[in-house]
Each structure stands twice: as C-alpha cells, then as structure tokens.
Coordinates of N, CA, C and O and ligand atoms in Angstrom, one line a residue:
X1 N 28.1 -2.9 23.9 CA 27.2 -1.8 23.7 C 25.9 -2.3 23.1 O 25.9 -3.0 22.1
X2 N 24.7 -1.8 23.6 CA 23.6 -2.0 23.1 C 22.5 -0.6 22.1 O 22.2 0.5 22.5
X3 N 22.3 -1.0 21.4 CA 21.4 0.0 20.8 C 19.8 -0.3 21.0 O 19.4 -1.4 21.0
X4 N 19.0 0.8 21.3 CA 17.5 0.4 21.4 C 16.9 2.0 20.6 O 17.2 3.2 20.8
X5 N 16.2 1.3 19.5 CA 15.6 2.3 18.7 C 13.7 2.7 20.0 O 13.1 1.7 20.6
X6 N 13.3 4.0 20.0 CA 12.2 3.8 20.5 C 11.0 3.9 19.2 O 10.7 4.8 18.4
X7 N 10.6 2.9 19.4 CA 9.8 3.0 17.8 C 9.1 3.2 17.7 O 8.5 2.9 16.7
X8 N 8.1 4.4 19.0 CA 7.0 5.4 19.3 C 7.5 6.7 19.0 O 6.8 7.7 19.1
X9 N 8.7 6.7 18.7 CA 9.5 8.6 18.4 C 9.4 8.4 17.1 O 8.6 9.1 16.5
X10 N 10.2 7.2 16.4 CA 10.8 7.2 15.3 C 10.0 7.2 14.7 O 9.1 6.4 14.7
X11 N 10.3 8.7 13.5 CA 9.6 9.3 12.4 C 10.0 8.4 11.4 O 9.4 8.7 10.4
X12 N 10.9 7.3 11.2 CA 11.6 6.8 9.6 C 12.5 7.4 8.9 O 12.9 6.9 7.9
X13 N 12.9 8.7 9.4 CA 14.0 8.9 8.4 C 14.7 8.5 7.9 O 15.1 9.3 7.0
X14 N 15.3 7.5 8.0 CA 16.0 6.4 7.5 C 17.6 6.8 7.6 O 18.4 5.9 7.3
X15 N 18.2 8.4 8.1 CA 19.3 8.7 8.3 C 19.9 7.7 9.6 O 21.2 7.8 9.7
X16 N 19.5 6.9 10.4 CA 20.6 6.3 11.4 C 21.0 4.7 10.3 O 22.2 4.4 10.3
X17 N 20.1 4.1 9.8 CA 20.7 3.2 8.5 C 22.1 3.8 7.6 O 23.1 3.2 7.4
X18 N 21.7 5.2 7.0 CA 22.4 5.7 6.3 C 24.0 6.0 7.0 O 25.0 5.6 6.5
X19 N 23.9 6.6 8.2 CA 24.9 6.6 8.8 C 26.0 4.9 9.7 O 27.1 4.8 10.1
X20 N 25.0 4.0 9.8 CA 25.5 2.7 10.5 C 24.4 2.0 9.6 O 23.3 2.5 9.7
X21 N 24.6 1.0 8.9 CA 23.8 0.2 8.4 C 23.8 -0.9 9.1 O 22.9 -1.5 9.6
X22 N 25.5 -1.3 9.2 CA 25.4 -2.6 10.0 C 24.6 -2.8 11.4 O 24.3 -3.9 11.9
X23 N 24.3 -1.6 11.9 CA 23.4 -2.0 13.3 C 21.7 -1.4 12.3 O 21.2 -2.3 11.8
X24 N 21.3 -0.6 12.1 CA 20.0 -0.3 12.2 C 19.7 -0.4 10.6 O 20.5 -0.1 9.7
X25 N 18.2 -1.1 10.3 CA 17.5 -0.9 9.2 C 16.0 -0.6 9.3 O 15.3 -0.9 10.2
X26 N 15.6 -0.1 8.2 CA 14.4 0.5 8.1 C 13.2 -0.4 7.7 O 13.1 -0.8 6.5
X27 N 12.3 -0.7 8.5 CA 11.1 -1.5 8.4 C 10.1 -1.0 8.0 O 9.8 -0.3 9.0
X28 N 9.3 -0.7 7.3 CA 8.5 0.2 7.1 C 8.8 2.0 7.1 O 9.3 2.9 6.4
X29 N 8.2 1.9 8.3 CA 8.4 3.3 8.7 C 8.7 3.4 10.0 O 8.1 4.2 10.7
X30 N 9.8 2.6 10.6 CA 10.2 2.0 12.0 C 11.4 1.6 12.1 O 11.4 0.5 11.6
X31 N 12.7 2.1 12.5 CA 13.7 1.6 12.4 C 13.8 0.2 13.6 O 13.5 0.0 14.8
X32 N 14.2 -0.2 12.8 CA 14.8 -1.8 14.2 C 16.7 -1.4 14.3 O 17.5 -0.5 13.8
X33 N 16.8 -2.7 15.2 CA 18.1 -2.5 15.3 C 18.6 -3.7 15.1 O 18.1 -4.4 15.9
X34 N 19.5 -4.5 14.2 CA 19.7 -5.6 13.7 C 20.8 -6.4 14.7 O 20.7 -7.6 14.9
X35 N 21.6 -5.5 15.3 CA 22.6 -6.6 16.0 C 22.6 -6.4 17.1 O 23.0 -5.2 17.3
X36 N 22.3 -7.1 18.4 CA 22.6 -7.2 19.9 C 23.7 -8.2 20.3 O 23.7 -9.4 19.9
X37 N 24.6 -7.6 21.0 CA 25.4 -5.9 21.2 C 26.1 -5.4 19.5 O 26.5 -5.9 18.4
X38 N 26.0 -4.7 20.0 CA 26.8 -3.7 18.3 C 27.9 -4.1 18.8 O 28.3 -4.2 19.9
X39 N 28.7 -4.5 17.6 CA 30.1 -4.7 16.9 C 30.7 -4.1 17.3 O 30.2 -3.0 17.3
X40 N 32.3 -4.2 18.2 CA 32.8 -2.8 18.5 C 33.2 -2.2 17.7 O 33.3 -1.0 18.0
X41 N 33.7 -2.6 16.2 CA 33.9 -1.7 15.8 C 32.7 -0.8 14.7 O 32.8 -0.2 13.6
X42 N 31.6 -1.0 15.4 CA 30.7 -0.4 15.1 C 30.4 0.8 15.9 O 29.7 1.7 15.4
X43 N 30.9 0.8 17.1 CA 30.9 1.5 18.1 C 30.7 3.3 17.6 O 29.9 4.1 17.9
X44 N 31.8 3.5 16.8 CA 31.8 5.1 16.3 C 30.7 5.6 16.0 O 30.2 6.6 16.5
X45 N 29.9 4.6 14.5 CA 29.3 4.8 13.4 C 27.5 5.0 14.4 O 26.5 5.8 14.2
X46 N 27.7 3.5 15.7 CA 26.4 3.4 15.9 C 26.4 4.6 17.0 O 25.7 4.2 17.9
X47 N 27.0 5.8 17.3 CA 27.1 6.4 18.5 C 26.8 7.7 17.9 O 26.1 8.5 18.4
X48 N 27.6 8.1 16.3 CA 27.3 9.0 15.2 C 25.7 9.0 15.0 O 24.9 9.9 15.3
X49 N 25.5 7.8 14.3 CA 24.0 7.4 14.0 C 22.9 8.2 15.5 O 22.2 9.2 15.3
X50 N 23.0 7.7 16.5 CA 22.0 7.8 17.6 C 22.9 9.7 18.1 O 22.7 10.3 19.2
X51 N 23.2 9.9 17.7 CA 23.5 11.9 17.9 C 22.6 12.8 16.9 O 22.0 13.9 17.1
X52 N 22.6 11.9 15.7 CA 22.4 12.4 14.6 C 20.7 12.2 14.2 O 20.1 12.7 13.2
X53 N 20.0 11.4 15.3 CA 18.6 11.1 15.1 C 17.8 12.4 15.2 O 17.8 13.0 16.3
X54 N 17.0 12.9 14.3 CA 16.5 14.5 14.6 C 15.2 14.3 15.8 O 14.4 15.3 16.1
X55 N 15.2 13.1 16.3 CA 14.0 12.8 16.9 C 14.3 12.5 18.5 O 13.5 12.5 19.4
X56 N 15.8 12.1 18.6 CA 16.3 11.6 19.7 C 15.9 9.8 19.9 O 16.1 9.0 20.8
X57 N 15.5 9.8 18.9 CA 14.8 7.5 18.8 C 15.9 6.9 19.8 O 15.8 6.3 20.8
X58 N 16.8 7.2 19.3 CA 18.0 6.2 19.8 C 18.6 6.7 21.2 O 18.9 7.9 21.6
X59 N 18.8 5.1 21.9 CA 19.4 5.4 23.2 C 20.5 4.1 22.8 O 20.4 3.0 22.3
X60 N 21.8 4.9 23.3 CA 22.8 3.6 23.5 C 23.3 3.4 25.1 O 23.6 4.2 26.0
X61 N 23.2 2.1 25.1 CA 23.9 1.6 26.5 C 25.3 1.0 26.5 O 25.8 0.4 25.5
X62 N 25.9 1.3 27.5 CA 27.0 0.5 27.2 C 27.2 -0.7 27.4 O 28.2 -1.2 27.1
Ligands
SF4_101 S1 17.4 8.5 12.7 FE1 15.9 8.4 14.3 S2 14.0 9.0 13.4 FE2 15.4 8.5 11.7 S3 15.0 6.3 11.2 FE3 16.7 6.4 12.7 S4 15.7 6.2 14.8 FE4 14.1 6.7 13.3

C-alpha cells in the first residue's frame, strides 16, 4: 500500500499524523508521508487517517 499526501490541498491540520504517525508527519504546514509502502500493519490506521482528511489530501493505493 502506498500513501501520497497532495500537498496543494493540504491545509496542515495535522489530524492524519494524529491518527497514523507512523506513516504521515507534519512539515511546516504540509504533511509528507514518511514510509513507502505503509507497514501492513499500518494499513487500518493509514486508511483511518486518509477518510478522516477534512480536505480529501490523501489518496491510498494499493
Ligand atoms: S489530514 Fe489532510 S489536511 Fe490535515 S494535515 Fe493530513 S493531509 Fe493535510
């Protein structure tokens, strides 16, 4: 599974860190995504996280 933050949406809220840290952290005002491919057992947390974006930033691939 891959995560890609779009970092022209992303407002910074910093809620998809809060929800999965181990894949996404907050750079300024820009989330990155720290691990290519996400952990599987990251899988829940980083699928939670990218539902939960109020902005829609995140896209996951499988
Ligand atoms: S939840 Fe969405 S808007 Fe908020 S920091 Fe993460 S990618 Fe950006």
């Amino acid at each position: 599974m891959k995560a890609i933050v779009d970092e022209s949406t992303c407002i910074g809220c910093g809620l998809c860190e809060q929800t999965c840290p181990a894949v996404f952290v907050l750079v300024g005002q820009v989330d990155k995504v720290r691990v290519d491919p996400v952990p599987e057992d990251e899988w829940d947390r980083c699928c939670e996280a990218a539902a939960s974006c109020p902005v829609e930033a995140i896209t996951v691939e499988e």
